[in-house]
Amino acid sequence: MVILKNIGKAFGGFLFTIFLMGFIFTYLMSTFTSQNVLKPLFVSIVDQQFKQQINFTNEQRELLLQWCGLSKDQRVIACQAEKQFICFFSDEELEILCNLSDGLSDKQKNIILHKMLVVECLKKDNLTFGLENSTISIPCSIIQNATSDELPSILGETVFNNIYYKKYNCSFIECLMAPGGIEKYMIIISGYANNFFRSTMSYMLIGIVIGAVILFVCYESWYGRLMTAGKAMIISTIPYIFTILAINFLIPAGILSFIAPLTIELVRLMKRCLLIIFAIGATLIIVGYILKRYGKKKKITYKSKA
């Protein structure tokens, strides 16, 4: 009977630890791939991607300053003679652009980017952009109906919707294992992945409950149950602690701009989750230790009275 209990303790502890590791992973990924987390990241990423493409040369700067020195009537006459790019800016936009400093502000970049895309849309119905190793198509009607202030969020949401709601004809695992370039891994940041992780998380919970029940049956004392569960919780965080250290060590500061914000957010979620689990595990160990000490003192007191 003692041998069976020891086997049960080892097996229950193993199940509890393994499924807890799986639960941490699926919980992290289901949270990370949720729309509320990814959408703001995409807006920020796409905004930075587009603004990095704006190269405002000294020649263009001088041309703008010359244009700013013209009166409204002179601008109209100049644009009638030759339709230049600068003719597409409204008077309000030109007023903002003419207030130049050493570098372009975000608002000035938004205005320039908006007009660049609007001019490009004069001869196209859709604009196609390369986002790292993926291609995103954006309808020109969306760009033309947006203001320069609305453009960053609209572009970000459009790119997000293209990636997040993409339809796949294979299971999540099959899509990951299929041959292809880096673009196939875009499925990891999709709603398809979110559904997979959320459904898998329930199986991890079932495994945790089974492991906990086995531990409860095999350990006769509460301190044994609590301390074993606490140790298992702390052990389950170790692989993720090493993962965080590896990410911080292996990935340099200048990684692809598309990956960096996603990685930073994932690490942030991981740290928060691990801190909670580690704190709960440590608390269970401390409570179990107190119960163990209290039980020993109670036995000693009982024997001395006898």
PDB file of C-alpha atoms in Angstrom:
ATOM      1  CA  MET A   1       0.000   0.000   0.000  1.00  0.00           C
ATOM      2  CA  VAL A   2       2.869   2.358   0.857  1.00  0.00           C
ATOM      3  CA  ILE A   3       4.521   1.615  -2.503  1.00  0.00           C
ATOM      4  CA  LEU A   4       1.269   2.374  -4.358  1.00  0.00           C
ATOM      5  CA  LYS A   5       0.910   5.656  -2.486  1.00  0.00           C
ATOM      6  CA  ASN A   6       4.472   6.661  -3.340  1.00  0.00           C
ATOM      7  CA  ILE A   7       3.844   5.832  -7.005  1.00  0.00           C
ATOM      8  CA  GLY A   8       0.610   7.824  -6.825  1.00  0.00           C
ATOM      9  CA  LYS A   9       2.429  10.796  -5.279  1.00  0.00           C
ATOM     10  CA  ALA A  10       5.053  10.774  -8.033  1.00  0.00           C
ATOM     11  CA  PHE A  11       2.485  10.302 -10.806  1.00  0.00           C
ATOM     12  CA  GLY A  12       0.091  12.902  -9.384  1.00  0.00           C
ATOM     13  CA  GLY A  13       2.905  15.413  -8.950  1.00  0.00           C
ATOM     14  CA  PHE A  14       4.079  14.761 -12.506  1.00  0.00           C
ATOM     15  CA  LEU A  15       0.583  15.210 -13.968  1.00  0.00           C
ATOM     16  CA  PHE A  16      -0.051  18.339 -11.922  1.00  0.00           C
ATOM     17  CA  THR A  17       3.260  19.931 -12.962  1.00  0.00           C
ATOM     18  CA  ILE A  18       3.094  19.033 -16.668  1.00  0.00           C
ATOM     19  CA  PHE A  19      -0.499  20.142 -17.132  1.00  0.00           C
ATOM     20  CA  LEU A  20       0.164  23.309 -15.142  1.00  0.00           C
ATOM     21  CA  MET A  21       3.020  24.115 -17.543  1.00  0.00           C
ATOM     22  CA  GLY A  22       0.634  23.514 -20.429  1.00  0.00           C
ATOM     23  CA  PHE A  23      -2.019  25.678 -18.811  1.00  0.00           C
ATOM     24  CA  ILE A  24       0.454  28.544 -18.339  1.00  0.00           C
ATOM     25  CA  PHE A  25       1.416  28.338 -22.022  1.00  0.00           C
ATOM     26  CA  THR A  26      -2.140  28.173 -23.365  1.00  0.00           C
ATOM     27  CA  TYR A  27      -3.317  30.915 -20.988  1.00  0.00           C
ATOM     28  CA  LEU A  28      -0.450  33.194 -22.019  1.00  0.00           C
ATOM     29  CA  MET A  29      -1.024  32.599 -25.725  1.00  0.00           C
ATOM     30  CA  SER A  30      -4.814  32.937 -25.503  1.00  0.00           C
ATOM     31  CA  THR A  31      -4.351  36.261 -23.698  1.00  0.00           C
ATOM     32  CA  PHE A  32      -1.612  37.420 -26.067  1.00  0.00           C
ATOM     33  CA  THR A  33      -3.604  36.517 -29.201  1.00  0.00           C
ATOM     34  CA  SER A  34      -6.790  38.176 -27.974  1.00  0.00           C
ATOM     35  CA  GLN A  35      -8.117  41.050 -30.053  1.00  0.00           C
ATOM     36  CA  ASN A  36      -7.808  43.507 -27.146  1.00  0.00           C
ATOM     37  CA  VAL A  37      -4.048  42.892 -26.875  1.00  0.00           C
ATOM     38  CA  LEU A  38      -3.051  42.563 -30.535  1.00  0.00           C
ATOM     39  CA  LYS A  39      -5.123  45.328 -32.119  1.00  0.00           C
ATOM     40  CA  PRO A  40      -3.427  48.301 -30.354  1.00  0.00           C
ATOM     41  CA  LEU A  41      -0.043  46.699 -31.086  1.00  0.00           C
ATOM     42  CA  PHE A  42      -0.821  46.460 -34.798  1.00  0.00           C
ATOM     43  CA  VAL A  43      -1.930  50.104 -34.937  1.00  0.00           C
ATOM     44  CA  SER A  44       1.366  51.167 -33.345  1.00  0.00           C
ATOM     45  CA  ILE A  45       3.483  48.819 -35.502  1.00  0.00           C
ATOM     46  CA  VAL A  46       1.884  49.804 -38.810  1.00  0.00           C
ATOM     47  CA  ASP A  47       2.054  53.493 -37.921  1.00  0.00           C
ATOM     48  CA  GLN A  48       5.802  53.225 -37.277  1.00  0.00           C
ATOM     49  CA  GLN A  49       6.348  51.109 -40.397  1.00  0.00           C
ATOM     50  CA  PHE A  50       4.756  53.706 -42.655  1.00  0.00           C
ATOM     51  CA  LYS A  51       6.373  56.702 -40.966  1.00  0.00           C
ATOM     52  CA  GLN A  52       9.807  55.144 -41.355  1.00  0.00           C
ATOM     53  CA  GLN A  53       9.273  55.277 -45.123  1.00  0.00           C
ATOM     54  CA  ILE A  54       8.882  59.070 -45.064  1.00  0.00           C
ATOM     55  CA  ASN A  55      12.248  60.478 -46.089  1.00  0.00           C
ATOM     56  CA  PHE A  56      12.060  64.272 -45.859  1.00  0.00           C
ATOM     57  CA  THR A  57      15.200  65.502 -47.654  1.00  0.00           C
ATOM     58  CA  ASN A  58      16.800  68.941 -47.325  1.00  0.00           C
ATOM     59  CA  GLU A  59      15.759  69.672 -50.911  1.00  0.00           C
ATOM     60  CA  GLN A  60      12.118  68.919 -50.101  1.00  0.00           C
ATOM     61  CA  ARG A  61      12.422  70.979 -46.943  1.00  0.00           C
ATOM     62  CA  GLU A  62      13.662  74.008 -48.908  1.00  0.00           C
ATOM     63  CA  LEU A  63      10.905  73.550 -51.495  1.00  0.00           C
ATOM     64  CA  LEU A  64       8.277  73.479 -48.749  1.00  0.00           C
ATOM     65  CA  LEU A  65       9.691  76.619 -47.143  1.00  0.00           C
ATOM     66  CA  GLN A  66       9.558  78.395 -50.512  1.00  0.00           C
ATOM     67  CA  TRP A  67       5.968  77.251 -50.986  1.00  0.00           C
ATOM     68  CA  CYS A  68       5.071  78.449 -47.496  1.00  0.00           C
ATOM     69  CA  GLY A  69       6.315  81.917 -48.461  1.00  0.00           C
ATOM     70  CA  LEU A  70       3.728  82.187 -51.237  1.00  0.00           C
ATOM     71  CA  SER A  71       0.302  83.701 -50.748  1.00  0.00           C
ATOM     72  CA  LYS A  72      -2.853  81.631 -51.240  1.00  0.00           C
ATOM     73  CA  ASP A  73      -3.479  83.178 -54.677  1.00  0.00           C
ATOM     74  CA  GLN A  74       0.105  82.514 -55.752  1.00  0.00           C
ATOM     75  CA  ARG A  75      -0.271  78.859 -54.718  1.00  0.00           C
ATOM     76  CA  VAL A  76      -3.474  78.539 -56.763  1.00  0.00           C
ATOM     77  CA  ILE A  77      -1.770  79.985 -59.850  1.00  0.00           C
ATOM     78  CA  ALA A  78       1.266  77.730 -59.383  1.00  0.00           C
ATOM     79  CA  CYS A  79      -0.930  74.632 -59.063  1.00  0.00           C
ATOM     80  CA  GLN A  80      -2.915  75.565 -62.185  1.00  0.00           C
ATOM     81  CA  ALA A  81       0.338  75.761 -64.138  1.00  0.00           C
ATOM     82  CA  GLU A  82       1.669  72.454 -62.842  1.00  0.00           C
ATOM     83  CA  LYS A  83      -0.087  69.968 -60.535  1.00  0.00           C
ATOM     84  CA  GLN A  84       2.615  69.253 -57.972  1.00  0.00           C
ATOM     85  CA  PHE A  85       2.414  66.926 -54.971  1.00  0.00           C
ATOM     86  CA  ILE A  86       2.248  69.892 -52.622  1.00  0.00           C
ATOM     87  CA  CYS A  87      -0.921  71.108 -54.366  1.00  0.00           C
ATOM     88  CA  PHE A  88      -2.907  68.323 -52.704  1.00  0.00           C
ATOM     89  CA  PHE A  89      -2.473  69.842 -49.227  1.00  0.00           C
ATOM     90  CA  SER A  90      -5.225  72.018 -47.785  1.00  0.00           C
ATOM     91  CA  ASP A  91      -4.471  75.471 -46.343  1.00  0.00           C
ATOM     92  CA  GLU A  92      -4.837  74.111 -42.795  1.00  0.00           C
ATOM     93  CA  GLU A  93      -2.442  71.257 -43.530  1.00  0.00           C
ATOM     94  CA  LEU A  94       0.085  73.605 -45.129  1.00  0.00           C
ATOM     95  CA  GLU A  95      -0.063  75.831 -42.070  1.00  0.00           C
ATOM     96  CA  ILE A  96       0.907  72.850 -39.908  1.00  0.00           C
ATOM     97  CA  LEU A  97       3.626  71.719 -42.320  1.00  0.00           C
ATOM     98  CA  CYS A  98       5.104  75.206 -42.620  1.00  0.00           C
ATOM     99  CA  ASN A  99       5.767  75.226 -38.883  1.00  0.00           C
ATOM    100  CA  LEU A 100       8.953  73.212 -39.373  1.00  0.00           C
ATOM    101  CA  SER A 101      11.495  72.395 -36.691  1.00  0.00           C
ATOM    102  CA  ASP A 102      14.601  70.194 -36.875  1.00  0.00           C
ATOM    103  CA  GLY A 103      12.475  67.117 -37.537  1.00  0.00           C
ATOM    104  CA  LEU A 104       8.941  66.258 -38.563  1.00  0.00           C
ATOM    105  CA  SER A 105       6.373  65.856 -35.801  1.00  0.00           C
ATOM    106  CA  ASP A 106       3.987  62.882 -35.789  1.00  0.00           C
ATOM    107  CA  LYS A 107       1.155  65.127 -36.974  1.00  0.00           C
ATOM    108  CA  GLN A 108       3.261  66.430 -39.877  1.00  0.00           C
ATOM    109  CA  LYS A 109       4.233  62.863 -40.789  1.00  0.00           C
ATOM    110  CA  ASN A 110       0.570  61.834 -40.733  1.00  0.00           C
ATOM    111  CA  ILE A 111      -0.327  64.669 -43.113  1.00  0.00           C
ATOM    112  CA  ILE A 112       2.477  63.824 -45.556  1.00  0.00           C
ATOM    113  CA  LEU A 113       1.749  60.084 -45.402  1.00  0.00           C
ATOM    114  CA  HIS A 114      -1.958  60.661 -45.982  1.00  0.00           C
ATOM    115  CA  LYS A 115      -1.359  62.783 -49.082  1.00  0.00           C
ATOM    116  CA  MET A 116       1.263  60.347 -50.429  1.00  0.00           C
ATOM    117  CA  LEU A 117      -1.298  57.544 -50.272  1.00  0.00           C
ATOM    118  CA  VAL A 118      -4.135  59.697 -51.636  1.00  0.00           C
ATOM    119  CA  VAL A 119      -2.020  60.666 -54.671  1.00  0.00           C
ATOM    120  CA  GLU A 120      -1.065  57.019 -55.187  1.00  0.00           C
ATOM    121  CA  CYS A 121      -4.759  56.089 -55.100  1.00  0.00           C
ATOM    122  CA  LEU A 122      -5.550  58.406 -58.028  1.00  0.00           C
ATOM    123  CA  LYS A 123      -4.450  55.642 -60.387  1.00  0.00           C
ATOM    124  CA  LYS A 124      -5.318  52.554 -58.319  1.00  0.00           C
ATOM    125  CA  ASP A 125      -8.264  50.932 -56.542  1.00  0.00           C
ATOM    126  CA  ASN A 126      -6.119  49.156 -53.960  1.00  0.00           C
ATOM    127  CA  LEU A 127      -2.692  49.798 -52.482  1.00  0.00           C
ATOM    128  CA  THR A 128      -0.440  46.832 -51.728  1.00  0.00           C
ATOM    129  CA  PHE A 129       2.154  47.078 -48.977  1.00  0.00           C
ATOM    130  CA  GLY A 130       4.907  44.729 -47.907  1.00  0.00           C
ATOM    131  CA  LEU A 131       4.865  44.157 -44.151  1.00  0.00           C
ATOM    132  CA  GLU A 132       8.094  42.263 -43.388  1.00  0.00           C
ATOM    133  CA  ASN A 133       7.468  39.004 -45.339  1.00  0.00           C
ATOM    134  CA  SER A 134       3.730  39.474 -45.851  1.00  0.00           C
ATOM    135  CA  THR A 135       1.714  41.465 -48.370  1.00  0.00           C
ATOM    136  CA  ILE A 136      -1.289  43.514 -47.285  1.00  0.00           C
ATOM    137  CA  SER A 137      -3.853  45.063 -49.655  1.00  0.00           C
ATOM    138  CA  ILE A 138      -5.794  48.157 -48.523  1.00  0.00           C
ATOM    139  CA  PRO A 139      -8.772  49.570 -50.513  1.00  0.00           C
ATOM    140  CA  CYS A 140      -8.184  53.141 -51.678  1.00  0.00           C
ATOM    141  CA  SER A 141     -11.709  54.090 -50.628  1.00  0.00           C
ATOM    142  CA  ILE A 142     -10.656  53.644 -46.980  1.00  0.00           C
ATOM    143  CA  ILE A 143      -7.634  55.928 -47.425  1.00  0.00           C
ATOM    144  CA  GLN A 144      -9.531  58.600 -49.375  1.00  0.00           C
ATOM    145  CA  ASN A 145     -12.331  58.808 -46.798  1.00  0.00           C
ATOM    146  CA  ALA A 146      -9.946  59.078 -43.838  1.00  0.00           C
ATOM    147  CA  THR A 147      -8.413  62.230 -42.391  1.00  0.00           C
ATOM    148  CA  SER A 148      -4.683  62.434 -41.702  1.00  0.00           C
ATOM    149  CA  ASP A 149      -5.349  62.026 -37.956  1.00  0.00           C
ATOM    150  CA  GLU A 150      -7.517  58.947 -38.524  1.00  0.00           C
ATOM    151  CA  LEU A 151      -5.115  57.332 -40.990  1.00  0.00           C
ATOM    152  CA  PRO A 152      -2.709  55.565 -38.532  1.00  0.00           C
ATOM    153  CA  SER A 153      -5.494  53.751 -36.678  1.00  0.00           C
ATOM    154  CA  ILE A 154      -7.383  52.936 -39.901  1.00  0.00           C
ATOM    155  CA  LEU A 155      -4.278  51.486 -41.562  1.00  0.00           C
ATOM    156  CA  GLY A 156      -3.432  49.530 -38.406  1.00  0.00           C
ATOM    157  CA  GLU A 157      -6.946  48.137 -38.078  1.00  0.00           C
ATOM    158  CA  THR A 158      -7.035  47.186 -41.763  1.00  0.00           C
ATOM    159  CA  VAL A 159      -3.739  45.303 -41.503  1.00  0.00           C
ATOM    160  CA  PHE A 160      -4.925  43.712 -38.245  1.00  0.00           C
ATOM    161  CA  ASN A 161      -8.186  42.517 -39.815  1.00  0.00           C
ATOM    162  CA  ASN A 162      -6.284  41.060 -42.807  1.00  0.00           C
ATOM    163  CA  ILE A 163      -4.083  38.967 -40.522  1.00  0.00           C
ATOM    164  CA  TYR A 164      -6.341  38.251 -37.539  1.00  0.00           C
ATOM    165  CA  TYR A 165      -9.450  37.145 -39.444  1.00  0.00           C
ATOM    166  CA  LYS A 166      -7.697  35.254 -42.229  1.00  0.00           C
ATOM    167  CA  LYS A 167      -9.354  31.916 -43.092  1.00  0.00           C
ATOM    168  CA  TYR A 168      -7.284  28.712 -42.964  1.00  0.00           C
ATOM    169  CA  ASN A 169      -8.080  25.346 -44.572  1.00  0.00           C
ATOM    170  CA  CYS A 170      -6.002  23.317 -42.110  1.00  0.00           C
ATOM    171  CA  SER A 171      -5.882  22.778 -38.369  1.00  0.00           C
ATOM    172  CA  PHE A 172      -3.645  25.070 -36.319  1.00  0.00           C
ATOM    173  CA  ILE A 173      -0.946  22.390 -35.882  1.00  0.00           C
ATOM    174  CA  GLU A 174      -1.147  21.315 -39.549  1.00  0.00           C
ATOM    175  CA  CYS A 175      -0.715  24.921 -40.706  1.00  0.00           C
ATOM    176  CA  LEU A 176       2.369  25.352 -38.513  1.00  0.00           C
ATOM    177  CA  MET A 177       3.907  22.084 -39.727  1.00  0.00           C
ATOM    178  CA  ALA A 178       3.182  22.758 -43.410  1.00  0.00           C
ATOM    179  CA  PRO A 179       6.129  23.827 -45.614  1.00  0.00           C
ATOM    180  CA  GLY A 180       6.443  27.535 -46.263  1.00  0.00           C
ATOM    181  CA  GLY A 181       8.313  30.697 -45.409  1.00  0.00           C
ATOM    182  CA  ILE A 182       8.115  32.851 -42.326  1.00  0.00           C
ATOM    183  CA  GLU A 183       4.690  34.138 -43.402  1.00  0.00           C
ATOM    184  CA  LYS A 184       3.101  30.832 -42.330  1.00  0.00           C
ATOM    185  CA  TYR A 185       3.866  31.745 -38.716  1.00  0.00           C
ATOM    186  CA  MET A 186       1.497  34.707 -38.992  1.00  0.00           C
ATOM    187  CA  ILE A 187      -1.184  32.220 -37.959  1.00  0.00           C
ATOM    188  CA  ILE A 188       0.212  32.479 -34.403  1.00  0.00           C
ATOM    189  CA  ILE A 189      -1.133  36.048 -34.158  1.00  0.00           C
ATOM    190  CA  SER A 190      -4.564  35.278 -35.572  1.00  0.00           C
ATOM    191  CA  GLY A 191      -8.031  34.678 -34.199  1.00  0.00           C
ATOM    192  CA  TYR A 192      -7.662  31.093 -35.426  1.00  0.00           C
ATOM    193  CA  ALA A 193      -4.777  30.623 -32.983  1.00  0.00           C
ATOM    194  CA  ASN A 194      -6.729  32.322 -30.203  1.00  0.00           C
ATOM    195  CA  ASN A 195      -9.589  29.822 -30.591  1.00  0.00           C
ATOM    196  CA  PHE A 196      -7.094  26.935 -30.548  1.00  0.00           C
ATOM    197  CA  PHE A 197      -5.365  28.099 -27.364  1.00  0.00           C
ATOM    198  CA  ARG A 198      -8.638  28.805 -25.564  1.00  0.00           C
ATOM    199  CA  SER A 199     -10.027  25.357 -26.387  1.00  0.00           C
ATOM    200  CA  THR A 200      -6.752  23.629 -25.418  1.00  0.00           C
ATOM    201  CA  MET A 201      -6.676  25.484 -22.098  1.00  0.00           C
ATOM    202  CA  SER A 202      -9.756  23.580 -20.888  1.00  0.00           C
ATOM    203  CA  TYR A 203      -7.959  20.243 -21.405  1.00  0.00           C
ATOM    204  CA  MET A 204      -5.008  21.537 -19.403  1.00  0.00           C
ATOM    205  CA  LEU A 205      -7.366  22.418 -16.557  1.00  0.00           C
ATOM    206  CA  ILE A 206      -8.819  18.901 -16.586  1.00  0.00           C
ATOM    207  CA  GLY A 207      -5.292  17.473 -16.337  1.00  0.00           C
ATOM    208  CA  ILE A 208      -4.492  19.790 -13.409  1.00  0.00           C
ATOM    209  CA  VAL A 209      -7.639  18.682 -11.566  1.00  0.00           C
ATOM    210  CA  ILE A 210      -6.823  14.990 -12.121  1.00  0.00           C
ATOM    211  CA  GLY A 211      -3.280  15.503 -10.821  1.00  0.00           C
ATOM    212  CA  ALA A 212      -4.574  17.453  -7.810  1.00  0.00           C
ATOM    213  CA  VAL A 213      -7.108  14.715  -6.957  1.00  0.00           C
ATOM    214  CA  ILE A 214      -4.392  12.030  -7.095  1.00  0.00           C
ATOM    215  CA  LEU A 215      -2.175  14.123  -4.798  1.00  0.00           C
ATOM    216  CA  PHE A 216      -5.079  14.700  -2.424  1.00  0.00           C
ATOM    217  CA  VAL A 217      -5.779  10.954  -2.173  1.00  0.00           C
ATOM    218  CA  CYS A 218      -2.147   9.851  -1.847  1.00  0.00           C
ATOM    219  CA  TYR A 219      -1.116  12.444   0.750  1.00  0.00           C
ATOM    220  CA  GLU A 220      -2.807  11.962   4.105  1.00  0.00           C
ATOM    221  CA  SER A 221      -1.690  15.285   5.601  1.00  0.00           C
ATOM    222  CA  TRP A 222      -2.677  18.764   4.465  1.00  0.00           C
ATOM    223  CA  TYR A 223       0.867  20.035   4.777  1.00  0.00           C
ATOM    224  CA  GLY A 224       2.024  17.321   2.351  1.00  0.00           C
ATOM    225  CA  ARG A 225      -0.665  18.260  -0.158  1.00  0.00           C
ATOM    226  CA  LEU A 226       0.000  21.989   0.083  1.00  0.00           C
ATOM    227  CA  MET A 227       3.788  21.752  -0.039  1.00  0.00           C
ATOM    228  CA  THR A 228       3.752  19.365  -3.011  1.00  0.00           C
ATOM    229  CA  ALA A 229       1.318  21.568  -4.939  1.00  0.00           C
ATOM    230  CA  GLY A 230       3.384  24.655  -4.106  1.00  0.00           C
ATOM    231  CA  LYS A 231       6.633  23.044  -5.243  1.00  0.00           C
ATOM    232  CA  ALA A 232       4.964  21.901  -8.475  1.00  0.00           C
ATOM    233  CA  MET A 233       3.764  25.453  -9.161  1.00  0.00           C
ATOM    234  CA  ILE A 234       7.247  26.900  -8.681  1.00  0.00           C
ATOM    235  CA  ILE A 235       8.848  24.164 -10.818  1.00  0.00           C
ATOM    236  CA  SER A 236       6.320  24.837 -13.603  1.00  0.00           C
ATOM    237  CA  THR A 237       7.530  28.443 -13.873  1.00  0.00           C
ATOM    238  CA  ILE A 238      11.200  27.499 -14.435  1.00  0.00           C
ATOM    239  CA  PRO A 239      10.987  26.828 -18.231  1.00  0.00           C
ATOM    240  CA  TYR A 240       9.295  30.196 -18.749  1.00  0.00           C
ATOM    241  CA  ILE A 241      11.864  32.023 -16.631  1.00  0.00           C
ATOM    242  CA  PHE A 242      14.586  30.577 -18.884  1.00  0.00           C
ATOM    243  CA  THR A 243      12.501  31.551 -21.927  1.00  0.00           C
ATOM    244  CA  ILE A 244      12.387  35.179 -20.765  1.00  0.00           C
ATOM    245  CA  LEU A 245      16.143  35.171 -20.121  1.00  0.00           C
ATOM    246  CA  ALA A 246      16.782  33.628 -23.560  1.00  0.00           C
ATOM    247  CA  ILE A 247      14.598  36.228 -25.289  1.00  0.00           C
ATOM    248  CA  ASN A 248      16.366  39.079 -23.504  1.00  0.00           C
ATOM    249  CA  PHE A 249      19.777  37.589 -24.312  1.00  0.00           C
ATOM    250  CA  LEU A 250      19.313  36.320 -27.869  1.00  0.00           C
ATOM    251  CA  ILE A 251      17.175  39.034 -29.408  1.00  0.00           C
ATOM    252  CA  PRO A 252      19.105  42.295 -29.902  1.00  0.00           C
ATOM    253  CA  ALA A 253      17.515  45.710 -29.548  1.00  0.00           C
ATOM    254  CA  GLY A 254      17.499  46.203 -33.324  1.00  0.00           C
ATOM    255  CA  ILE A 255      15.279  43.258 -34.253  1.00  0.00           C
ATOM    256  CA  LEU A 256      12.625  43.573 -36.924  1.00  0.00           C
ATOM    257  CA  SER A 257      10.278  46.377 -36.007  1.00  0.00           C
ATOM    258  CA  PHE A 258       7.308  44.114 -36.696  1.00  0.00           C
ATOM    259  CA  ILE A 259       8.454  41.531 -34.124  1.00  0.00           C
ATOM    260  CA  ALA A 260       9.829  43.733 -31.353  1.00  0.00           C
ATOM    261  CA  PRO A 261       6.547  45.159 -29.934  1.00  0.00           C
ATOM    262  CA  LEU A 262       4.921  41.710 -30.051  1.00  0.00           C
ATOM    263  CA  THR A 263       7.859  40.117 -28.226  1.00  0.00           C
ATOM    264  CA  ILE A 264       7.921  42.858 -25.595  1.00  0.00           C
ATOM    265  CA  GLU A 265       4.191  42.432 -24.924  1.00  0.00           C
ATOM    266  CA  LEU A 266       4.486  38.635 -24.695  1.00  0.00           C
ATOM    267  CA  VAL A 267       7.364  38.909 -22.201  1.00  0.00           C
ATOM    268  CA  ARG A 268       5.360  41.422 -20.164  1.00  0.00           C
ATOM    269  CA  LEU A 269       2.381  39.053 -19.963  1.00  0.00           C
ATOM    270  CA  MET A 270       4.698  36.153 -19.131  1.00  0.00           C
ATOM    271  CA  LYS A 271       6.352  38.011 -16.249  1.00  0.00           C
ATOM    272  CA  ARG A 272       2.999  38.978 -14.754  1.00  0.00           C
ATOM    273  CA  CYS A 273       1.620  35.435 -15.003  1.00  0.00           C
ATOM    274  CA  LEU A 274       4.757  33.799 -13.579  1.00  0.00           C
ATOM    275  CA  LEU A 275       4.879  36.240 -10.680  1.00  0.00           C
ATOM    276  CA  ILE A 276       1.315  35.317  -9.676  1.00  0.00           C
ATOM    277  CA  ILE A 277       1.936  31.552  -9.946  1.00  0.00           C
ATOM    278  CA  PHE A 278       5.264  31.804  -8.105  1.00  0.00           C
ATOM    279  CA  ALA A 279       3.618  33.831  -5.312  1.00  0.00           C
ATOM    280  CA  ILE A 280       0.786  31.300  -4.941  1.00  0.00           C
ATOM    281  CA  GLY A 281       3.256  28.394  -4.954  1.00  0.00           C
ATOM    282  CA  ALA A 282       5.471  30.037  -2.334  1.00  0.00           C
ATOM    283  CA  THR A 283       2.411  30.773  -0.175  1.00  0.00           C
ATOM    284  CA  LEU A 284       1.288  27.125  -0.320  1.00  0.00           C
ATOM    285  CA  ILE A 285       4.776  25.953   0.695  1.00  0.00           C
ATOM    286  CA  ILE A 286       4.902  28.391   3.620  1.00  0.00           C
ATOM    287  CA  VAL A 287       1.406  27.432   4.811  1.00  0.00           C
ATOM    288  CA  GLY A 288       2.293  23.742   4.471  1.00  0.00           C
ATOM    289  CA  TYR A 289       5.502  24.251   6.436  1.00  0.00           C
ATOM    290  CA  ILE A 290       3.608  26.081   9.210  1.00  0.00           C
ATOM    291  CA  LEU A 291       1.049  23.262   9.393  1.00  0.00           C
ATOM    292  CA  LYS A 292       3.862  20.714   9.548  1.00  0.00           C
ATOM    293  CA  ARG A 293       5.615  22.578  12.383  1.00  0.00           C
ATOM    294  CA  TYR A 294       2.325  23.080  14.195  1.00  0.00           C
ATOM    295  CA  GLY A 295       1.526  19.367  13.863  1.00  0.00           C
ATOM    296  CA  LYS A 296       4.915  18.367  15.299  1.00  0.00           C
ATOM    297  CA  LYS A 297       4.554  20.745  18.251  1.00  0.00           C
ATOM    298  CA  LYS A 298       1.079  19.402  18.898  1.00  0.00           C
ATOM    299  CA  LYS A 299       2.421  15.824  18.980  1.00  0.00           C
ATOM    300  CA  ILE A 300       5.261  16.788  21.352  1.00  0.00           C
ATOM    301  CA  THR A 301       2.823  18.584  23.687  1.00  0.00           C
ATOM    302  CA  TYR A 302       0.476  15.599  23.623  1.00  0.00           C
ATOM    303  CA  LYS A 303       3.321  13.165  24.459  1.00  0.00           C
ATOM    304  CA  SER A 304       4.624  15.334  27.332  1.00  0.00           C
ATOM    305  CA  LYS A 305       1.161  15.466  28.864  1.00  0.00           C
ATOM    306  CA  ALA A 306       0.854  11.709  28.538  1.00  0.00           C
TER     307      ALA A 306
END
